[in-house]
Every structure is written in C-alpha cells, then in structure tokens.
Short mmCIF file of C-alpha atoms in Angstrom, two decimals:
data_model
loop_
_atom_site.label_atom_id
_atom_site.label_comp_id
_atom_site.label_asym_id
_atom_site.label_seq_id
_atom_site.Cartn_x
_atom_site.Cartn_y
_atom_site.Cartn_z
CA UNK A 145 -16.29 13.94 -47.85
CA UNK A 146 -12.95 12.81 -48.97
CA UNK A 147 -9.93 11.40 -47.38
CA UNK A 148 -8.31 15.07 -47.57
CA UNK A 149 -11.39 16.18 -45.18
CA UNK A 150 -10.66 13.53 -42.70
CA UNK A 151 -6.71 14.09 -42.83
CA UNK A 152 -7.57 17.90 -41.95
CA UNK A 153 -9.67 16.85 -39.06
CA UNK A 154 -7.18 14.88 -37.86
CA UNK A 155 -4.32 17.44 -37.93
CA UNK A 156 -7.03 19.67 -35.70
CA UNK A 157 -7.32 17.33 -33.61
CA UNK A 158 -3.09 16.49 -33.17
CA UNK A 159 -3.44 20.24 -32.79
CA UNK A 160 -5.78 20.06 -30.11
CA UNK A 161 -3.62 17.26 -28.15
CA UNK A 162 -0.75 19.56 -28.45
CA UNK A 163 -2.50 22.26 -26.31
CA UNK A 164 -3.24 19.58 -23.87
CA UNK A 165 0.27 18.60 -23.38
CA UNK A 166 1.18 21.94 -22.93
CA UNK A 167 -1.73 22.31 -20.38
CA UNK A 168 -0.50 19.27 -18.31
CA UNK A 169 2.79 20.70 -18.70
CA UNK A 170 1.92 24.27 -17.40
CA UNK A 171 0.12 22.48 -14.47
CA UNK A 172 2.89 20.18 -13.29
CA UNK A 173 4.85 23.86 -12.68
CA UNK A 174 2.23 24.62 -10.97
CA UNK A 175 2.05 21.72 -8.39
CA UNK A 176 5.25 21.92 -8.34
CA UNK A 177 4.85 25.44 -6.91
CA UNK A 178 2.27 24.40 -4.58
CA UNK A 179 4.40 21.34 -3.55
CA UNK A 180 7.22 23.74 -2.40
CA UNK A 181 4.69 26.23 -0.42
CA UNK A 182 3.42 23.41 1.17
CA UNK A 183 6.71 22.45 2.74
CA UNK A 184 6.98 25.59 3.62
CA UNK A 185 4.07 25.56 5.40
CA UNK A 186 4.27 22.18 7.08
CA UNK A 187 1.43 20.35 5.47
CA UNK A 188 0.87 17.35 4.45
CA UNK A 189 1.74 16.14 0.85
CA UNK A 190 -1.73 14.87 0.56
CA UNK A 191 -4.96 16.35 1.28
CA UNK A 192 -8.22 14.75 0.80
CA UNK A 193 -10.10 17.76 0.93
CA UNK A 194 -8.21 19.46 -1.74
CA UNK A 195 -8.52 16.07 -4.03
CA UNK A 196 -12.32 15.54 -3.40
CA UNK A 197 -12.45 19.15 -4.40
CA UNK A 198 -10.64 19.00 -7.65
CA UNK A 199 -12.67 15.69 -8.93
CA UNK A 200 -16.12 17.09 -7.94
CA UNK A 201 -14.93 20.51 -9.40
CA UNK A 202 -13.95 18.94 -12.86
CA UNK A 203 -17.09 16.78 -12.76
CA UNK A 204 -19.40 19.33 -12.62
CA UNK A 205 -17.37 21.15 -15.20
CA UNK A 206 -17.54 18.36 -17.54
CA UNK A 207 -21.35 17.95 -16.57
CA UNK A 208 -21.56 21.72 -18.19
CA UNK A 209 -20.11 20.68 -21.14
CA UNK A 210 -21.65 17.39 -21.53
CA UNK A 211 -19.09 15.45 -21.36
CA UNK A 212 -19.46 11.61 -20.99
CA UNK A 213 -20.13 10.73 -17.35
CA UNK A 214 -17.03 9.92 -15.14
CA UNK A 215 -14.64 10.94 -17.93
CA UNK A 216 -13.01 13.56 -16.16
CA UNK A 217 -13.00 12.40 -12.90
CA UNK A 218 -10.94 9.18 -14.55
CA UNK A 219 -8.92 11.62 -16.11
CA UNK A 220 -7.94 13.54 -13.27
CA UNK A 221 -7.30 10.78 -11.15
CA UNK A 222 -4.62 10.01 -13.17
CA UNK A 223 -3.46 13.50 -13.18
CA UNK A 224 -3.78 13.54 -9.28
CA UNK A 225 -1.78 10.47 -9.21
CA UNK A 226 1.38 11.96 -11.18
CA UNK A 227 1.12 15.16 -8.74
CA UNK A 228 1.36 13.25 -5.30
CA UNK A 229 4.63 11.38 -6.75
CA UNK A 230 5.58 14.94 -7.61
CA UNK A 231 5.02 15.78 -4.27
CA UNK A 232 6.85 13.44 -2.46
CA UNK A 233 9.81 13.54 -4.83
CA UNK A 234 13.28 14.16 -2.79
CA UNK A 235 13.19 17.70 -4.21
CA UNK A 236 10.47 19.14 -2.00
CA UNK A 237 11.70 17.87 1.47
CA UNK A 238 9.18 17.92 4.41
CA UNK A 239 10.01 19.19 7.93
CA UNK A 240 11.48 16.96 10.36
CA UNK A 241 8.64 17.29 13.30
CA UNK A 242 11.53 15.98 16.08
CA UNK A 243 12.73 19.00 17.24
CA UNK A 244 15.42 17.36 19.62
CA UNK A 245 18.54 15.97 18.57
CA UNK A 246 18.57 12.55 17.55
CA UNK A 247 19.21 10.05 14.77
CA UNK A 248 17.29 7.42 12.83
CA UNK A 249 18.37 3.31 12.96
CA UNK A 250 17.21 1.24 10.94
CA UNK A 251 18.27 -2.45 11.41
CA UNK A 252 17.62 -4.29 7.88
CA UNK A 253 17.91 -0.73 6.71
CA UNK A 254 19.30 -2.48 3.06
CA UNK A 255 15.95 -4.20 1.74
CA UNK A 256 13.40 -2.81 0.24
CA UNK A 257 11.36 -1.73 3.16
CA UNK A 258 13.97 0.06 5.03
CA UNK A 259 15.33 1.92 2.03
CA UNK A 260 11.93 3.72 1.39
CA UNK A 261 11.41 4.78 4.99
CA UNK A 262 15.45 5.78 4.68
CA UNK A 263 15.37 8.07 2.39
CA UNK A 264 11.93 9.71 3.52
CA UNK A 265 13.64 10.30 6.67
CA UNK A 266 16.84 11.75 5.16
CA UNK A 267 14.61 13.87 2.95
CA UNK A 268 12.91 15.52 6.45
CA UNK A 269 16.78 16.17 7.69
CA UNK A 270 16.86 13.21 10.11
CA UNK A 271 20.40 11.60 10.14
CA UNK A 272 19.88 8.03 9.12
CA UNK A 273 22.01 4.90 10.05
CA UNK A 274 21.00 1.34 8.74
CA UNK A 275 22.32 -2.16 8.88
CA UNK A 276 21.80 -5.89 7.94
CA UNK A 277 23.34 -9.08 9.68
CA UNK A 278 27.11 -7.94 8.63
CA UNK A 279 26.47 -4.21 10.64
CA UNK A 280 26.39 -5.37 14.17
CA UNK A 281 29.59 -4.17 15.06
CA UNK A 282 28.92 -0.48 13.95
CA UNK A 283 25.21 -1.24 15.82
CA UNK A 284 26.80 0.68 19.39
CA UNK A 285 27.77 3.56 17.80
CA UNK A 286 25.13 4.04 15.34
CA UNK A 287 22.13 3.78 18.24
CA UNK A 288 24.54 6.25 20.68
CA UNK A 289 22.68 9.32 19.00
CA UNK A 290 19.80 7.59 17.74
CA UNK A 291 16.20 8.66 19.39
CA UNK A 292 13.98 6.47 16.99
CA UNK A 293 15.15 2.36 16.32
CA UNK A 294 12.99 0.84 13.64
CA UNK A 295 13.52 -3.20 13.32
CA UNK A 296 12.78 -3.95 9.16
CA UNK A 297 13.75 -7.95 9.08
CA UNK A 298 11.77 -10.95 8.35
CA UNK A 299 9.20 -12.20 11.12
CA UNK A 300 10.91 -15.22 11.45
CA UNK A 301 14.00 -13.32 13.47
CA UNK A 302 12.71 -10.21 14.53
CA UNK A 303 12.27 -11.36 17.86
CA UNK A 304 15.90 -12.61 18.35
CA UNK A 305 16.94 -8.98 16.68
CA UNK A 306 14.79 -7.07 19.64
CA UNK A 307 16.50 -9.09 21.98
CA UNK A 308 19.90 -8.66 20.50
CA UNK A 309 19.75 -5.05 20.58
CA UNK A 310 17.72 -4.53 24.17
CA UNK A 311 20.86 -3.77 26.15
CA UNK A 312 22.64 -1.42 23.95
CA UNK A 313 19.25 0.90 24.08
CA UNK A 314 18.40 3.25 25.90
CA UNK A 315 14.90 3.85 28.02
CA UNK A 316 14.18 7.52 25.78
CA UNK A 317 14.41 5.32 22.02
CA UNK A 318 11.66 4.72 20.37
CA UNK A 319 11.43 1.12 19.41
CA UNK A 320 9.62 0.39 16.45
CA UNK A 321 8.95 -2.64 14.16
CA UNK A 322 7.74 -3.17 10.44
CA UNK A 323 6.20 -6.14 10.72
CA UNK A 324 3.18 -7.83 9.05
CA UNK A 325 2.15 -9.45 12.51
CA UNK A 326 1.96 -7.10 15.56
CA UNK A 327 0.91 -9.14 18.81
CA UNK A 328 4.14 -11.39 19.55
CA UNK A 329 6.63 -8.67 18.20
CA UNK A 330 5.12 -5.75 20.26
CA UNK A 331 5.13 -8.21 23.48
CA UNK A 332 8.73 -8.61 22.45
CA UNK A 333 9.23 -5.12 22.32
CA UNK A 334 7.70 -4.50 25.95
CA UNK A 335 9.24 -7.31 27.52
CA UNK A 336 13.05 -6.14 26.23
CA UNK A 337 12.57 -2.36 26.10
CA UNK A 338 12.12 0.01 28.58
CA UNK A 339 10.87 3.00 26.50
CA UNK A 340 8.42 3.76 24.39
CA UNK A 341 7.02 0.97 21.92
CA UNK A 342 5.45 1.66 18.84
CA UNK A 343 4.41 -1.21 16.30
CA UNK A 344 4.30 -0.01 12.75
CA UNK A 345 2.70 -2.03 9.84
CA UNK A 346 3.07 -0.34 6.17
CA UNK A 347 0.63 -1.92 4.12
CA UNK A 348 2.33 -1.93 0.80
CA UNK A 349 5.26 -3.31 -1.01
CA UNK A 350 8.57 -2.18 -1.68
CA UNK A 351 7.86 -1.49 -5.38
CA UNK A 352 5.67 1.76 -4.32
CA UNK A 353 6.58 5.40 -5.70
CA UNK A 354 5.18 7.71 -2.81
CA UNK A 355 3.67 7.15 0.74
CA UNK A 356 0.92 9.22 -0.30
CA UNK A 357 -2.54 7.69 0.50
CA UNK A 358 -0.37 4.60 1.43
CA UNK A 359 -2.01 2.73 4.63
CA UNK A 360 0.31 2.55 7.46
CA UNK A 361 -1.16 1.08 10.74
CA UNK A 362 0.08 2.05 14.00
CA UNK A 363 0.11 0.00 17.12
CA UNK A 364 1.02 2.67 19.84
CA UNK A 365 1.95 0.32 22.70
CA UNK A 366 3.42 2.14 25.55
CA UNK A 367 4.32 5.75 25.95
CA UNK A 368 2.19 6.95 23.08
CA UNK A 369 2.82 10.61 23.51
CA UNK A 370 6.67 10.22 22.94
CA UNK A 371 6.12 8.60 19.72
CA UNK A 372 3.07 11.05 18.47
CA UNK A 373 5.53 13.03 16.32
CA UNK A 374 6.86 9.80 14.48
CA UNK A 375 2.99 9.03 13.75
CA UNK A 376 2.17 12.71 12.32
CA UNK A 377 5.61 12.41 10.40
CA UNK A 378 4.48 9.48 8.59
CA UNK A 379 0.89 11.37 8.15
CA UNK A 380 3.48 14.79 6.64
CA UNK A 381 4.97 12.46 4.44
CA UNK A 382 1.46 11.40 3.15
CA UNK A 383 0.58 8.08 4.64
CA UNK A 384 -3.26 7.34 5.66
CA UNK A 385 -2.61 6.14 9.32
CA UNK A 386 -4.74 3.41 11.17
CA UNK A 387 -4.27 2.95 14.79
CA UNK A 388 -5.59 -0.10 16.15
CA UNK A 389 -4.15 -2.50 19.13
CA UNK A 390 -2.31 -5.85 18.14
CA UNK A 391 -5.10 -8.15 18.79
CA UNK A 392 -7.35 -6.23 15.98
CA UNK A 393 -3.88 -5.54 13.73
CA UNK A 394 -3.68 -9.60 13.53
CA UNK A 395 -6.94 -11.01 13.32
CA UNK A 396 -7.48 -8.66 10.29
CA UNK A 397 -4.16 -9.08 8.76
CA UNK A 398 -5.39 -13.07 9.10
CA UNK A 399 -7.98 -12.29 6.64
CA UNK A 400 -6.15 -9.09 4.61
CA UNK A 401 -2.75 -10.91 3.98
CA UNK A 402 -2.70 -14.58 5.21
CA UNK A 403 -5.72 -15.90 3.93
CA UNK A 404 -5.68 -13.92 0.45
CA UNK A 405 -2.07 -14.69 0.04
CA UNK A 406 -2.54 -18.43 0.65
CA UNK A 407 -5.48 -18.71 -1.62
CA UNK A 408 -3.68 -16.71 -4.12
CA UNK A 409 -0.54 -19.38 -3.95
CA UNK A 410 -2.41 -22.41 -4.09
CA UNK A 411 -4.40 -20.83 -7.20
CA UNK A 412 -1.29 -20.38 -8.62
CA UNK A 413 0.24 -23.68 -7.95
CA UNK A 414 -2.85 -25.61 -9.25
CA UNK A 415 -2.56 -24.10 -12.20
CA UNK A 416 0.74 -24.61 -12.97
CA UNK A 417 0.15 -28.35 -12.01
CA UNK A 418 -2.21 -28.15 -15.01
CA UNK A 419 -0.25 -26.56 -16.89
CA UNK A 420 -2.70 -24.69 -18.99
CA UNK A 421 -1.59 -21.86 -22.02
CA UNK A 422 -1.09 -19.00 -20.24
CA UNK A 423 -1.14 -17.01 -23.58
CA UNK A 424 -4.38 -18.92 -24.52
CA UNK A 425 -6.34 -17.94 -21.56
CA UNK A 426 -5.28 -13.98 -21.48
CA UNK A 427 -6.48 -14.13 -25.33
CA UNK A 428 -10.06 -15.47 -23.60
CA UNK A 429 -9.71 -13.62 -20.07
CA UNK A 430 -12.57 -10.93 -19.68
CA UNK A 431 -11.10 -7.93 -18.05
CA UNK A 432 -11.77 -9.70 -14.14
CA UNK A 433 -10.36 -12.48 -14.69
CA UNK A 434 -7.30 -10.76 -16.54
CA UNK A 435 -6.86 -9.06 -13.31
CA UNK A 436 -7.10 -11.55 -11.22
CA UNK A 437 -4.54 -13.52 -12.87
CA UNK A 438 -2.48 -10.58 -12.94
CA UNK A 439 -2.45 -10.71 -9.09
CA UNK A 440 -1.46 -14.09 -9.34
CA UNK A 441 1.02 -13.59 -11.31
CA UNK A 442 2.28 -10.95 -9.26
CA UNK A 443 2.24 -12.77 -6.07
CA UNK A 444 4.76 -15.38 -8.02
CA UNK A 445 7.20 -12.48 -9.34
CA UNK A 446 7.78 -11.63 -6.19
CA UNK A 447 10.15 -13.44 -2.68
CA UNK A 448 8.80 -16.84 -1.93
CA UNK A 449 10.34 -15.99 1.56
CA UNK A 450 8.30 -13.32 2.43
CA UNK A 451 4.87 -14.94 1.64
CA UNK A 452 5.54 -18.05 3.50
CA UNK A 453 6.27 -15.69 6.81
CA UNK A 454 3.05 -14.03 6.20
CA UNK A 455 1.29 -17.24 5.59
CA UNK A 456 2.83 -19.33 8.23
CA UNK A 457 3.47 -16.64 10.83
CA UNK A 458 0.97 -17.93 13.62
CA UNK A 459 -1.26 -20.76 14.59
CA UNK A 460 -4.38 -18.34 14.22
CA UNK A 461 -3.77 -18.13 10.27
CA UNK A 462 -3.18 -21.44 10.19
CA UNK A 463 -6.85 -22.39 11.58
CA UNK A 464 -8.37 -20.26 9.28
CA UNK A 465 -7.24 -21.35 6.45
CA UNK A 466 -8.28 -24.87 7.48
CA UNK A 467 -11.82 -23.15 8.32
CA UNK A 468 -11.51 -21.87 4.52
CA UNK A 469 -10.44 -25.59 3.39
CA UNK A 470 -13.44 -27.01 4.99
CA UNK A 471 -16.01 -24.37 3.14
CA UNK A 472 -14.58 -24.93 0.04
CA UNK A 473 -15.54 -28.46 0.41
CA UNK A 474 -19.28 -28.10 1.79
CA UNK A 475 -19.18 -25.71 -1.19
CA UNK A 476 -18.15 -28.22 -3.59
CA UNK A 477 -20.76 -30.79 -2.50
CA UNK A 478 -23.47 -28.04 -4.11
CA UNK A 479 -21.43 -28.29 -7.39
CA UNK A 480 -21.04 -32.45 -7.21
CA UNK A 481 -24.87 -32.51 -6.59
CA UNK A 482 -26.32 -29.80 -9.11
CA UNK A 483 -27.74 -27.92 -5.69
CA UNK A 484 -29.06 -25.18 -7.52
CA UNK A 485 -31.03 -24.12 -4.76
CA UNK A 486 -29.25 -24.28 -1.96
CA UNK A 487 -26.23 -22.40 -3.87
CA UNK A 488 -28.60 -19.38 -4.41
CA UNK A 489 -29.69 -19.82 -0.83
CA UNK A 490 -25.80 -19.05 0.47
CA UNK A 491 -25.33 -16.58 -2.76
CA UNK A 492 -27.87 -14.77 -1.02
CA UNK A 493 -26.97 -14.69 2.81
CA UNK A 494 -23.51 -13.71 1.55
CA UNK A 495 -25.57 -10.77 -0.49
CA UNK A 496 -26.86 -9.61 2.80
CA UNK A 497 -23.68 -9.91 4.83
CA UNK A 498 -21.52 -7.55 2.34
CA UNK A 499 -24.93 -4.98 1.95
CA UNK A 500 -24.01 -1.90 0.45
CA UNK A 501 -20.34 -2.24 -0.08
CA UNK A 502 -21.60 -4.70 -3.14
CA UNK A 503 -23.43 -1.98 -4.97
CA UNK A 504 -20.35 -0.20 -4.63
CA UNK A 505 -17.63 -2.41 -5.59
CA UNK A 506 -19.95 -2.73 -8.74
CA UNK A 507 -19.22 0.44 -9.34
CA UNK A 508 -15.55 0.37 -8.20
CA UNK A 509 -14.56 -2.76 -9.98
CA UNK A 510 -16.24 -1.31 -12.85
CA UNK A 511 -14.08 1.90 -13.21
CA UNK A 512 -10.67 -0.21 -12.82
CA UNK A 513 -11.80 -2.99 -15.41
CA UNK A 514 -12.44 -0.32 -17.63
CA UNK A 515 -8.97 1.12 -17.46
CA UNK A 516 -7.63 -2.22 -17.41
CA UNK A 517 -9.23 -2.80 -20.64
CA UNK A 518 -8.37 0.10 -22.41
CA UNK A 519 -4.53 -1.33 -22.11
CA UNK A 520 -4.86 -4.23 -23.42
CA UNK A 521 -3.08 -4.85 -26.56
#
C-alpha cells in the first residue's frame, strides 16, 4: 500500500459524498413537492405517522445492510428536521380554517413572541394588526374587524392590558393570552370579557425556526367550540397541542419553568461568584456537563426580565423553591457527614419514583451527548 492507494480511496470516497449531496438535494425537491400538496390538501405540516414511518423504514434498511445501529435513524432525524422548517417556510402557506370574516390583533405584536405567531397567521391569509404601548390609539380601529385578540406582554401587566382593552371588545372575539402562567390571567380574562376565553401557553422561545412538533398548551376556558378552529390552526401549522385547565397549566409550569429556571440562575450566579475559567472547565467538561453548562449559559444570553416574571410570578413558585432550598440542605448534611448509606438509600427511592423513564433517558441522553460530542472542536 502506498500513499497513492490511499489518495485514490479517498477521491472514491469525495466521489461517493458527492452523490449524497445530490441525493439530499433531489429529496429536498421532493418535500418540497409534498409540502405544496399538503397545503393543498389541508394537512398538517407535521405528521407523526409519516415520521415514525420513515425512521423505522430506514432502520430496517440499514439493519439489511449492516449498518451500525441507530446510524440512520440519527441521520434522518436530522434530515427530518431540515424538511419540517421546509415545510413551514412562508412559501407553502396553510389554509386559514376561519371561514368568516375577521382579523387577527395582537397587542405586543413587536417582540419576539408576537412576531412568530404574526407572520404564521399572515402566511394562512388572516389580516394581522399588532401593537406595543405606543399603538393604543390605532387599538379601536384595529379590533373593529378583528374576531381573534391575542395579549403577548410580560406577566407583570397583562392583567392591566385585559382590562384596558375589555370595553372596546366585543362579546364574539376571541380573547387569548401567551402567557407562561394561566390561572390569574384566564380569571382576568373571564371577569373582563364576555366572549369566548382561550389561554394559550407556547412552550418555546422566540429564537425557534418552525412550530412544528413545538408544544403549545391550551387552556380552553369558556366557549370552547368558538375557539376550536384557532386550536386546530395552531395543530395545521404544526404545533403538538396540550389542553389542560389552569390549575394543572401552573402547578406544572412551577416545576417545568420556575423551579428549573431558578436553579439554573442561581447555578449560574454561584459560579460567577467563583469565578472559575470558563475555558478551563469546557477543556475538562464530559459531554453532560458541557451541556449543562451550555443551558446555563443560555439562560444568561438571554432577557433578565423575562426570567424573573417566570420565577417570581406567584406565591406557589415561590414555596417551592423554598421546599427545594430546604432539600438541598437535608441533602447536604449526607455530604458533611460521609452518609454513604443513607445517600444510596434516597438514590434509590428516587430510582423507583422515575421507573422506566430512567432506562430511557439513558438511552435518550445518550443519543444527544453523542451528537453533542461529535461537535466539539
């Protein structure tokens, strides 16, 4: 063997990777295709059928050709991935499932919320008006035509904005709201509004590319038929939905977003009280702890504002954080006193509490760290 052999090989194998582009490419016309027939059609840009499909299809394919295990299922995830964004790209517009006339409001229409939700209504025909604080005289005209009202502000003033607009609606608008906690805001919304009253939660962040396989949870508080077509728009546009009444909405958004959130910040702020290398410890990270303090540092990239309204948005977050607080000290007394025993003891119970879902977030967390790995540089 020489280094002309291995040079050959090589230039088969750049040939090979040229096929495969051309492959992907050839593909991508092809979703695109689909993508088009499927607005046609009136179906949703994502279907977990047709996905579970494709992955188990490939898998067994790759099984045939013994390929590595899980290769191509990675592989096509990522390929999957590219074609829902494809989907839900302006170009391929879905149909707008209100069939009477009226317009879309959005008030705090201008941040990043409000502009995704914006344009996924323009791109299903609706007519879309949105405002911020400096708006309110346009706010008359704009809601005159307007059969769906979504409110997209911080917590801390979405009340006084429900309020504010209650006598210039009228008893057939759908009131909505986008907030993170649903059992004040949709009281709000019943005591000031007549009509129907739908609560809307997206779980996700501005910075997102496509609603597809998105969670948005629904709180369907009075009138729900009226507002059934705004829920299977959001489920056209891609969007898993979760219904669920406030009460269940905020004691799991307690856990989900306040809790995480506040033990993600004080992480954060401990260890810049420290003040250790940052560069130093990604050089030593394994792959989970690199993500983990990739989470951390994503928390801190982002608005201060909007975590503390999470955080701090009722009392019941509040005591469970101090229940947290509490554990972690009965949990560092086992450390202080080398309580090897009892430590396993709670390991264990713990064990038993998350049963099943632990085998599989093995496997889970495996498949990400994996990825996560392969990028680093």
């Amino acid at each position: 063997m020489s280094a002309k052999d291995l040079e050959e090989v090589r230039a088969s194998i750049d040939e090979l990777d040229q096929r495969l582009v051309a492959l992907l490419k050839e593909r991508k016309e092809k979703v695109a295709k689909a993508a088009s027939l499927k607005k046609e059609l009136g179906l949703s840009a994502y279907s977990n059928e047709r996905a579970s499909y494709v992955l188990n299809h490939c898998e067994e394919l790759a099984r045939e050709s013994m390929l590595p295990e899980g290769m191509m299922t990675d592989i096509m995830r990522r390929i999957l991935r590219e074609s829902y964004r494809q989907c839900s790209d302006s170009e391929f517009k879905y149909p707008r499932l209100l069939k009477e006339e009226g317009d879309v409001v959005i008030v705090g229409g201008n941040g990043g919320m409000g502009r995704i939700f914006k344009n996924y209504f323009e791109s299903s025909g609706y007519k879309v008006f949105s405002f911020g604080h400096r708006g309110w005289d346009k706010a008359p005209e704009y809601l005159k035509t307007a059969k769906i009202v979504i409110v997209s502000v911080p917590i801390d003033i979405t009340i006084d904005i429900i309020k504010r607009l209650s006598p210039m609606l009228r008893k057939d608008q759908i009131l909505c709201d986008f907030t993170s906690v649903k059992a004040p805001i949709v009281e709000a919304m019943m005591k000031y509004h007549e009509g129907p009253v739908l609560g809307l939660h997206p779980m996700f962040g501005p910075d997102v590319k496509s609603l597809v396989k998105q969670v948005v949870v629904t709180v369907p508080e009075r009138d729900k038929e009226s507002s059934a077509f705004l829920v299977e728009q959001l489920r056209l546009w891609g969007a898993r939905i979760c219904s669920c009444s406030a009460k269940e909405h905020d004691e799991a958004m307690s856990i989900i977003q306040a809790l995480r959130h506040f033990t993600t910040y004080a992480y954060g702020t401990f260890l810049a009280s420290k003040n250790p290398d940052l560069k130093k410890l990604q050089e030593l990270s394994s792959p989970i702890y690199r993500m983990e303090l990739m989470m951390v540092g994503r928390l801190f990239a982002q608005d201060p504002r909007l975590y503390a309204d999470i955080i701090m948005s009722s009392k019941q977050n509040c005591n469970l954080i101090k229940d947290f607080v509490s554990s972690m000290l009965n949990e560092v007394s086992l450390v202080e006193n080398s309580d090897i025993d009892t430590f396993t003891s709670r390991f264990l119970e713990a064990r038993d509490y998350f049963g099943e879902f632990a085998e599989n977030a093995v496997k889970e967390s495996g498949s990400i760290l994996a990825k996560l790995q392969d990028e680093r540089s």
